[in-house]
Structures are given as structure tokens and as C-alpha cells.
Amino acid sequence: MAVTQFNPACAKTHLHSSQLSFLSRGLPRHRHCAFAPLHRTQHAKISCSVAPNQVQVPAVQIQEPKGKPDCYGVFCLTYDLKAEEETRSWKKLINIAVSGAAGMIANHLLFKLASGEVFGPDQPIALKLLGSERSLQALEGVAMELEDSLFPLLREVSIGIDPYEVFQDAEWALLIGAKPRGPGMERADLLDINGQIYAGQGKALNAVASRNVKVIVVGNPCNTNALICLKNAPNIPAKNFHALTRLDENRAKCQLALKAGVFYDKVSNVTIWGNHSTTQVPDFLNSRIDGLPVKEVVKDHKWLEEEFTEKVQKRGGALIQKWGRSSAASTAVSIVDAIRSLITPTPEGDWFSSGVYSNGNPYGISEGIVFSMPCRSNGDGDYELVKDIIFDDYLRQRIDKTEAELLAEKRCVAHLTGEGIAVCDLPGDTMLPGEM
């Protein structure tokens, strides 16, 4: 343990080691303190100031953080390694913001992020966790669990309820938080309630996040929430916003593998078209099993058009009936898959599904909506749409239906996207997967 020189300016706080984990909560009642290492301890400089970026401020100087969220507990102890002690393979810290961070999906996701499973075993990260006033205590519990897990790659954790603080300098924003649809709630009401949340978060991202932040919207209705978010963040490229349809793709791969009697890794080129609702279109026409077109392997074309499609569309609701709760764990896995698809080169000839801004698409789909389509990436976080896609009448008719639903949702949230007065003429009350 490093030998430290105690600064008398801290004496009145009487902080014990057991209190450090709760330092960020008690800051308004404490003076900030700093421990400066003696000259013989050259390997670290430790600060319990709430601002990890201010660890080099002299102990005699008290400075309040400006526009930065408080760090949490042990993550306020920031080690300033000497150049000779830095591991050459370690990379620049990535700032990852997560909304709805006290929820079940985040509970599975955060530990995957912190372990290095997502961005790699040599990539340090900072987690910025956004919750609500009601969930703030639960967020502290999440931070405590992250502390106790001793993840060496997790260098910072901050928690808060203000997106303008939590999203500061975020390079990835994983927007999970949304109000679930309650009994008797109309689809239009859900669009408005969650749309207001995502309009506010879009404004916050636009104001304080990295200019090239990558945004994955998970909270439902995720396609239209992503549209609202990007429309409220004009300084961030619209191409950087994604609605999560990767779980639907994974479900489609599962069903095709079961039907063909093969393992999942034999199924490729699966696309989910359109909306993350029961109008979504799992594309079996362009999908492949062991390199062959699905329709050459699965001869039961009626099953493909009817049972397969419906199983994928309604899988979330079926899981709730069995499990009694929504698919939090598999959703977290699909978020990981979605991120990896953007930071890892797509295998030659394959692609992945993501809900992206439709402007400039080669498929004849209306512009100005967030529509799930087939994408490829070279691993730099960006993507391009796949051009070598075939269509038949069945696929085109299904795509037209989900497109009409998204256009209707867009009209229903016009007041949140700056496109005029909202007009809700939704074509039927299609249940979101898992809403039953």
C-alpha cells in the first residue's frame, strides 16, 4: 500500500476507509480532501476529490467540478501511473453512457461491458449511469456491485439523474430507459410519453456528448424513439443512431437453425426489416444456411411464410408468458452483439440488422424514418447498407406494411421532431414484442 502524506485540510471530515464508497453522496457536507504521496512512492497519486479529471490539483486548492457528474466510491481513487508503468497495450479510455441503468437489462449489460467482453480485454472504460430520482438509490447499489467485482478495465463510474451531466463526453450512448406500456395505454400515448424522454436525451447528447457518439436506442418504441432522438441532436450525424433490432435477428437465426437441424453458426445473412413491432419482417429470402439459400434447405415454404415469421414477431410475448418477465438477459446480449458488429469487421459476404436512418437507402424505402435494414461494417463504428439484396412480392408486401406503420408513428410524434402538429392515425394497434 502506498505511504501517504495527510493534508490537514481534510481533518474535519474524519473519513474512514469504510466511508470512501459513499463519498460522492455526502459531498455537500464534506470538504474535499486529497492524499499526496511521499516522494518514495512514485507509482501512484491518489485523490478522493469527486472529479477524476482533477486529480493533479494540489491538495491545498479546493475546486468544485463544473459540468461533470460525481464519480462513485472507489472509482474516485484515480491512479496516475508513471509513463514507465503504463502497459503499452492499454488504449485510451472510452466513455459509455447508459440510461435506465438501474433496470434489469442494464443489470446484465453493465457487467459485460466492465469485464472487457464487449470492447476487448485491453480497453479501459468509464461508465456513466443515468437513472431517475426514484432509482438513484438503486443506482448506488449497481455501483457498489461494480466496485465489488474488481474489474481492472473499469476505471470510472459516475451516476446521476441529469442527462446533461451524465452524457458529458460520451462516445457510446446505450439508451435503455423507457416507460413500459401499461394496461389500457394506447400506442399513441406510449409514443408521446417515451418520445418526450428521448427528445430530452437527444438534446442532452447534442449539447455535451462527443460529436461522433454512437447511439443505440433500446427503449420502446425503439425505432421512433431513435428518430426523435436524432432529430433533437442535429450536431451529431444521423447515421450514428441505431434502433436495436439485433435481438429479433438472433431470434430469427434460432428458429431457422432449429428447423434445419443445424447449429446457430451455420445461419447467416439474416435481416430484420422495418419496425421493432409485430409488423417486423424476418427475411428468409436472402438468408442462408451453411452457405445455401434458406428456401433450398427448408423446403416447407408455408412454414417460412407463416409460422417462422409469426414466431419471430411474437417471441417476446411468448417468453413473458413462460418466464413472467421480459427478455432482459437476451436483450443485453443483443446489445453486445450490436456493438461488436460496429467495432468488428463484418465477415465477408455476411451482414447484420440494425434500425438506421433511411435517407439514401437503395431499397426504395421512404426517407426520414428509422428502419431496420441489412448493414456491413469495417469495424470503425460506422456502417454501410448492403446493396446486393433480392426482393419478391411476398417480401415487398411485408416491408410496405411495416413501412406504413413507421410513417404513421412519425406523424404521431411530429411535435417532438420539429415537423409540425402531431396527427395520430396508426394503422391498427400492433403490440410491441413483449407487451402482451
mmCIF file of C-alpha atoms in Angstrom, residues 32-271:
data_model
loop_
_atom_site.group_PDB
_atom_site.id
_atom_site.type_symbol
_atom_site.label_atom_id
_atom_site.label_comp_id
_atom_site.label_asym_id
_atom_site.label_seq_id
_atom_site.Cartn_x
_atom_site.Cartn_y
_atom_site.Cartn_z
ATOM 1 C CA HIS A 32 -12.807 17.765 -0.488
ATOM 2 C CA CYS A 33 -9.574 16.131 0.540
ATOM 3 C CA ALA A 34 -6.531 14.783 -1.231
ATOM 4 C CA PHE A 35 -3.731 12.462 -0.267
ATOM 5 C CA ALA A 36 -0.398 13.367 -1.802
ATOM 6 C CA PRO A 37 2.163 10.554 -1.994
ATOM 7 C CA LEU A 38 5.550 10.894 -0.339
ATOM 8 C CA HIS A 39 8.489 11.120 -2.703
ATOM 9 C CA ARG A 40 9.392 7.486 -2.164
ATOM 10 C CA THR A 41 6.024 6.315 -3.530
ATOM 11 C CA GLN A 42 6.397 7.143 -7.190
ATOM 12 C CA HIS A 43 3.854 4.743 -8.596
ATOM 13 C CA ALA A 44 0.582 6.464 -7.774
ATOM 14 C CA LYS A 45 -1.109 9.668 -6.802
ATOM 15 C CA ILE A 46 -4.447 9.199 -5.096
ATOM 16 C CA SER A 47 -7.278 11.684 -4.811
ATOM 17 C CA CYS A 48 -10.687 11.413 -3.203
ATOM 18 C CA SER A 49 -11.931 14.513 -4.940
ATOM 19 C CA VAL A 50 -15.167 13.885 -6.821
ATOM 20 C CA ALA A 51 -13.672 14.972 -10.128
ATOM 21 C CA PRO A 52 -11.388 12.270 -11.562
ATOM 22 C CA ASN A 53 -10.063 14.722 -14.149
ATOM 23 C CA GLN A 54 -8.790 16.996 -11.354
ATOM 24 C CA VAL A 55 -6.532 14.561 -9.540
ATOM 25 C CA GLN A 56 -3.453 16.720 -10.211
ATOM 26 C CA VAL A 57 -4.886 19.767 -8.384
ATOM 27 C CA PRO A 58 -2.677 20.486 -5.324
ATOM 28 C CA ALA A 59 -4.125 19.385 -2.008
ATOM 29 C CA VAL A 60 -4.312 22.948 -0.710
ATOM 30 C CA GLN A 61 -6.551 24.013 -3.581
ATOM 31 C CA ILE A 62 -10.267 23.265 -3.353
ATOM 32 C CA GLN A 63 -12.049 23.260 -6.682
ATOM 33 C CA GLU A 64 -15.611 22.220 -7.398
ATOM 34 C CA PRO A 65 -16.208 20.161 -10.559
ATOM 35 C CA LYS A 66 -18.022 22.041 -13.299
ATOM 36 C CA GLY A 67 -20.454 20.250 -15.543
ATOM 37 C CA LYS A 68 -19.163 16.811 -14.617
ATOM 38 C CA PRO A 69 -21.024 14.066 -12.779
ATOM 39 C CA ASP A 70 -19.635 12.851 -9.477
ATOM 40 C CA CYS A 71 -17.530 9.738 -9.547
ATOM 41 C CA TYR A 72 -18.602 6.920 -7.289
ATOM 42 C CA GLY A 73 -16.776 5.435 -4.341
ATOM 43 C CA VAL A 74 -13.591 3.576 -5.142
ATOM 44 C CA PHE A 75 -13.675 4.994 -8.665
ATOM 45 C CA CYS A 76 -12.817 8.400 -7.173
ATOM 46 C CA LEU A 77 -9.398 6.970 -6.306
ATOM 47 C CA THR A 78 -7.721 7.694 -9.621
ATOM 48 C CA TYR A 79 -4.221 6.349 -10.103
ATOM 49 C CA ASP A 80 -1.820 8.475 -12.135
ATOM 50 C CA LEU A 81 0.636 5.910 -13.463
ATOM 51 C CA LYS A 82 4.120 6.955 -14.397
ATOM 52 C CA ALA A 83 4.972 6.534 -18.054
ATOM 53 C CA GLU A 84 7.272 3.595 -17.403
ATOM 54 C CA GLU A 85 4.494 1.752 -15.552
ATOM 55 C CA GLU A 86 1.795 2.105 -18.200
ATOM 56 C CA THR A 87 1.004 -1.067 -20.110
ATOM 57 C CA ARG A 88 1.669 -0.359 -23.764
ATOM 58 C CA SER A 89 -1.302 -2.412 -24.931
ATOM 59 C CA TRP A 90 -3.831 -0.355 -22.980
ATOM 60 C CA LYS A 91 -5.882 2.085 -25.003
ATOM 61 C CA LYS A 92 -7.490 5.455 -24.434
ATOM 62 C CA LEU A 93 -10.442 5.351 -22.047
ATOM 63 C CA ILE A 94 -13.889 5.012 -23.687
ATOM 64 C CA ASN A 95 -16.807 6.880 -22.105
ATOM 65 C CA ILE A 96 -20.009 4.813 -22.197
ATOM 66 C CA ALA A 97 -23.318 6.306 -21.073
ATOM 67 C CA VAL A 98 -26.208 4.007 -20.157
ATOM 68 C CA SER A 99 -29.745 5.222 -19.445
ATOM 69 C CA GLY A 100 -32.160 3.106 -17.455
ATOM 70 C CA ALA A 101 -29.041 1.899 -15.679
ATOM 71 C CA ALA A 102 -30.901 0.559 -12.633
ATOM 72 C CA GLY A 103 -33.119 -1.713 -14.740
ATOM 73 C CA MET A 104 -32.889 -5.418 -15.475
ATOM 74 C CA ILE A 105 -31.425 -5.091 -18.972
ATOM 75 C CA ALA A 106 -28.655 -2.824 -17.702
ATOM 76 C CA ASN A 107 -28.036 -5.169 -14.778
ATOM 77 C CA HIS A 108 -26.978 -7.823 -17.277
ATOM 78 C CA LEU A 109 -25.262 -5.429 -19.676
ATOM 79 C CA LEU A 110 -23.045 -3.386 -17.363
ATOM 80 C CA PHE A 111 -21.039 -6.357 -16.153
ATOM 81 C CA LYS A 112 -20.415 -7.483 -19.723
ATOM 82 C CA LEU A 113 -19.118 -4.014 -20.546
ATOM 83 C CA ALA A 114 -16.950 -3.819 -17.436
ATOM 84 C CA SER A 115 -15.426 -7.268 -17.942
ATOM 85 C CA GLY A 116 -13.940 -6.456 -21.347
ATOM 86 C CA GLU A 117 -16.312 -8.812 -23.132
ATOM 87 C CA VAL A 118 -17.565 -6.043 -25.432
ATOM 88 C CA PHE A 119 -14.710 -3.684 -26.290
ATOM 89 C CA GLY A 120 -11.827 -6.050 -25.633
ATOM 90 C CA PRO A 121 -9.508 -7.216 -22.831
ATOM 91 C CA ASP A 122 -7.157 -4.217 -23.175
ATOM 92 C CA GLN A 123 -9.748 -1.436 -23.425
ATOM 93 C CA PRO A 124 -10.383 0.594 -20.251
ATOM 94 C CA ILE A 125 -13.834 2.148 -19.951
ATOM 95 C CA ALA A 126 -15.754 4.690 -17.906
ATOM 96 C CA LEU A 127 -19.430 4.003 -17.184
ATOM 97 C CA LYS A 128 -21.818 6.942 -16.901
ATOM 98 C CA LEU A 129 -25.097 5.703 -15.444
ATOM 99 C CA LEU A 130 -28.323 7.657 -15.875
ATOM 100 C CA GLY A 131 -31.374 6.996 -13.742
ATOM 101 C CA SER A 132 -34.287 8.852 -12.198
ATOM 102 C CA GLU A 133 -34.846 10.314 -8.752
ATOM 103 C CA ARG A 134 -36.755 7.185 -7.842
ATOM 104 C CA SER A 135 -33.942 4.880 -8.970
ATOM 105 C CA LEU A 136 -30.979 6.832 -7.570
ATOM 106 C CA GLN A 137 -30.559 4.578 -4.537
ATOM 107 C CA ALA A 138 -30.715 1.532 -6.797
ATOM 108 C CA LEU A 139 -28.032 3.111 -8.983
ATOM 109 C CA GLU A 140 -25.812 3.327 -5.919
ATOM 110 C CA GLY A 141 -26.382 -0.375 -5.401
ATOM 111 C CA VAL A 142 -25.354 -1.046 -9.010
ATOM 112 C CA ALA A 143 -22.182 0.998 -8.469
ATOM 113 C CA MET A 144 -21.450 -0.945 -5.287
ATOM 114 C CA GLU A 145 -21.699 -4.238 -7.173
ATOM 115 C CA LEU A 146 -19.392 -2.899 -9.867
ATOM 116 C CA GLU A 147 -16.917 -1.919 -7.131
ATOM 117 C CA ASP A 148 -17.054 -5.366 -5.560
ATOM 118 C CA SER A 149 -16.490 -7.105 -8.909
ATOM 119 C CA LEU A 150 -12.928 -5.701 -9.144
ATOM 120 C CA PHE A 151 -12.953 -5.201 -12.916
ATOM 121 C CA PRO A 152 -9.479 -3.886 -13.820
ATOM 122 C CA LEU A 153 -10.744 -2.293 -17.047
ATOM 123 C CA LEU A 154 -13.452 -0.288 -15.290
ATOM 124 C CA ARG A 155 -11.644 2.935 -14.409
ATOM 125 C CA GLU A 156 -14.534 5.284 -13.629
ATOM 126 C CA VAL A 157 -18.183 5.078 -12.644
ATOM 127 C CA SER A 158 -20.485 8.065 -12.320
ATOM 128 C CA ILE A 159 -24.194 8.119 -11.540
ATOM 129 C CA GLY A 160 -26.806 10.820 -11.916
ATOM 130 C CA ILE A 161 -30.283 11.855 -12.989
ATOM 131 C CA ASP A 162 -29.358 14.777 -15.264
ATOM 132 C CA PRO A 163 -28.514 13.677 -18.830
ATOM 133 C CA TYR A 164 -26.587 16.913 -19.398
ATOM 134 C CA GLU A 165 -24.135 15.762 -16.727
ATOM 135 C CA VAL A 166 -24.154 12.026 -17.329
ATOM 136 C CA PHE A 167 -23.749 12.288 -21.129
ATOM 137 C CA GLN A 168 -20.715 14.568 -20.875
ATOM 138 C CA ASP A 169 -18.107 13.424 -23.465
ATOM 139 C CA ALA A 170 -19.952 10.125 -24.054
ATOM 140 C CA GLU A 171 -18.590 8.162 -27.020
ATOM 141 C CA TRP A 172 -21.261 5.465 -26.795
ATOM 142 C CA ALA A 173 -24.796 6.071 -25.515
ATOM 143 C CA LEU A 174 -26.888 2.981 -24.791
ATOM 144 C CA LEU A 175 -30.388 4.316 -24.210
ATOM 145 C CA ILE A 176 -32.375 1.630 -22.421
ATOM 146 C CA GLY A 177 -34.643 3.622 -20.136
ATOM 147 C CA ALA A 178 -38.292 3.914 -21.205
ATOM 148 C CA LYS A 179 -41.722 3.700 -19.654
ATOM 149 C CA PRO A 180 -43.347 0.295 -20.246
ATOM 150 C CA ARG A 181 -46.774 0.119 -21.765
ATOM 151 C CA GLY A 182 -49.361 -0.275 -19.018
ATOM 152 C CA PRO A 183 -52.874 -1.757 -19.079
ATOM 153 C CA GLY A 184 -55.243 0.289 -21.196
ATOM 154 C CA MET A 185 -52.491 2.542 -22.546
ATOM 155 C CA GLU A 186 -52.897 3.443 -26.195
ATOM 156 C CA ARG A 187 -49.925 3.088 -28.528
ATOM 157 C CA ALA A 188 -50.121 6.827 -29.246
ATOM 158 C CA ASP A 189 -49.804 7.584 -25.527
ATOM 159 C CA LEU A 190 -46.696 5.423 -25.255
ATOM 160 C CA LEU A 191 -45.179 7.146 -28.282
ATOM 161 C CA ASP A 192 -45.723 10.547 -26.688
ATOM 162 C CA ILE A 193 -44.539 9.666 -23.173
ATOM 163 C CA ASN A 194 -41.352 7.924 -24.246
ATOM 164 C CA GLY A 195 -40.862 10.322 -27.132
ATOM 165 C CA GLN A 196 -40.545 13.198 -24.673
ATOM 166 C CA ILE A 197 -37.865 11.263 -22.786
ATOM 167 C CA TYR A 198 -35.882 10.679 -25.972
ATOM 168 C CA ALA A 199 -36.329 14.240 -27.193
ATOM 169 C CA GLY A 200 -34.724 15.427 -23.960
ATOM 170 C CA GLN A 201 -31.926 12.892 -24.188
ATOM 171 C CA GLY A 202 -31.273 13.864 -27.808
ATOM 172 C CA LYS A 203 -30.899 17.499 -26.761
ATOM 173 C CA ALA A 204 -28.507 16.497 -23.991
ATOM 174 C CA LEU A 205 -26.385 14.373 -26.338
ATOM 175 C CA ASN A 206 -26.307 17.232 -28.811
ATOM 176 C CA ALA A 207 -25.065 19.597 -26.114
ATOM 177 C CA VAL A 208 -22.418 17.600 -24.254
ATOM 178 C CA ALA A 209 -21.599 14.238 -25.885
ATOM 179 C CA SER A 210 -18.746 13.517 -28.266
ATOM 180 C CA ARG A 211 -19.517 14.812 -31.762
ATOM 181 C CA ASN A 212 -19.130 11.264 -33.072
ATOM 182 C CA VAL A 213 -21.043 9.485 -30.300
ATOM 183 C CA LYS A 214 -22.662 6.215 -31.353
ATOM 184 C CA VAL A 215 -26.209 5.879 -30.005
ATOM 185 C CA ILE A 216 -28.128 2.606 -29.628
ATOM 186 C CA VAL A 217 -31.780 3.066 -28.656
ATOM 187 C CA VAL A 218 -33.308 0.106 -26.841
ATOM 188 C CA GLY A 219 -36.333 1.622 -25.089
ATOM 189 C CA ASN A 220 -39.570 1.012 -26.970
ATOM 190 C CA PRO A 221 -40.923 2.012 -29.396
ATOM 191 C CA CYS A 222 -37.225 1.997 -30.287
ATOM 192 C CA ASN A 223 -37.409 2.919 -33.995
ATOM 193 C CA THR A 224 -39.425 6.055 -33.436
ATOM 194 C CA ASN A 225 -37.598 6.885 -30.207
ATOM 195 C CA ALA A 226 -34.352 6.772 -32.203
ATOM 196 C CA LEU A 227 -35.883 9.076 -34.813
ATOM 197 C CA ILE A 228 -36.951 11.558 -32.128
ATOM 198 C CA CYS A 229 -33.524 11.391 -30.512
ATOM 199 C CA LEU A 230 -31.593 12.072 -33.716
ATOM 200 C CA LYS A 231 -33.940 14.885 -34.747
ATOM 201 C CA ASN A 232 -33.159 16.596 -31.447
ATOM 202 C CA ALA A 233 -29.399 16.159 -31.942
ATOM 203 C CA PRO A 234 -28.693 17.990 -35.217
ATOM 204 C CA ASN A 235 -24.960 18.323 -34.485
ATOM 205 C CA ILE A 236 -24.487 14.550 -34.362
ATOM 206 C CA PRO A 237 -24.563 12.614 -37.665
ATOM 207 C CA ALA A 238 -27.966 10.953 -38.128
ATOM 208 C CA LYS A 239 -26.094 7.865 -39.280
ATOM 209 C CA ASN A 240 -24.777 7.407 -35.736
ATOM 210 C CA PHE A 241 -28.196 6.495 -34.318
ATOM 211 C CA HIS A 242 -29.390 2.889 -34.168
ATOM 212 C CA ALA A 243 -32.601 1.235 -33.007
ATOM 213 C CA LEU A 244 -31.950 -2.214 -31.568
ATOM 214 C CA THR A 245 -33.349 -4.956 -33.794
ATOM 215 C CA ARG A 246 -30.467 -7.358 -33.195
ATOM 216 C CA LEU A 247 -32.487 -9.421 -30.720
ATOM 217 C CA ASP A 248 -35.072 -10.016 -33.455
ATOM 218 C CA GLU A 249 -32.279 -11.124 -35.797
ATOM 219 C CA ASN A 250 -30.930 -13.506 -33.164
ATOM 220 C CA ARG A 251 -34.408 -14.944 -32.649
ATOM 221 C CA ALA A 252 -34.796 -15.484 -36.390
ATOM 222 C CA LYS A 253 -31.455 -17.288 -36.560
ATOM 223 C CA CYS A 254 -32.540 -19.517 -33.681
ATOM 224 C CA GLN A 255 -35.766 -20.551 -35.407
ATOM 225 C CA LEU A 256 -34.054 -21.239 -38.738
ATOM 226 C CA ALA A 257 -31.361 -23.311 -37.033
ATOM 227 C CA LEU A 258 -33.982 -25.358 -35.164
ATOM 228 C CA LYS A 259 -35.953 -26.013 -38.334
ATOM 229 C CA ALA A 260 -32.888 -27.003 -40.370
ATOM 230 C CA GLY A 261 -31.350 -29.097 -37.580
ATOM 231 C CA VAL A 262 -28.088 -27.146 -37.544
ATOM 232 C CA PHE A 263 -26.252 -25.025 -35.013
ATOM 233 C CA TYR A 264 -26.632 -21.232 -34.997
ATOM 234 C CA ASP A 265 -23.268 -20.554 -36.608
ATOM 235 C CA LYS A 266 -24.493 -22.135 -39.845
ATOM 236 C CA VAL A 267 -27.152 -19.422 -40.246
ATOM 237 C CA SER A 268 -26.075 -16.152 -41.868
ATOM 238 C CA ASN A 269 -27.317 -13.149 -43.846
ATOM 239 C CA VAL A 270 -30.446 -12.732 -41.746
ATOM 240 C CA THR A 271 -32.187 -9.368 -41.997
#
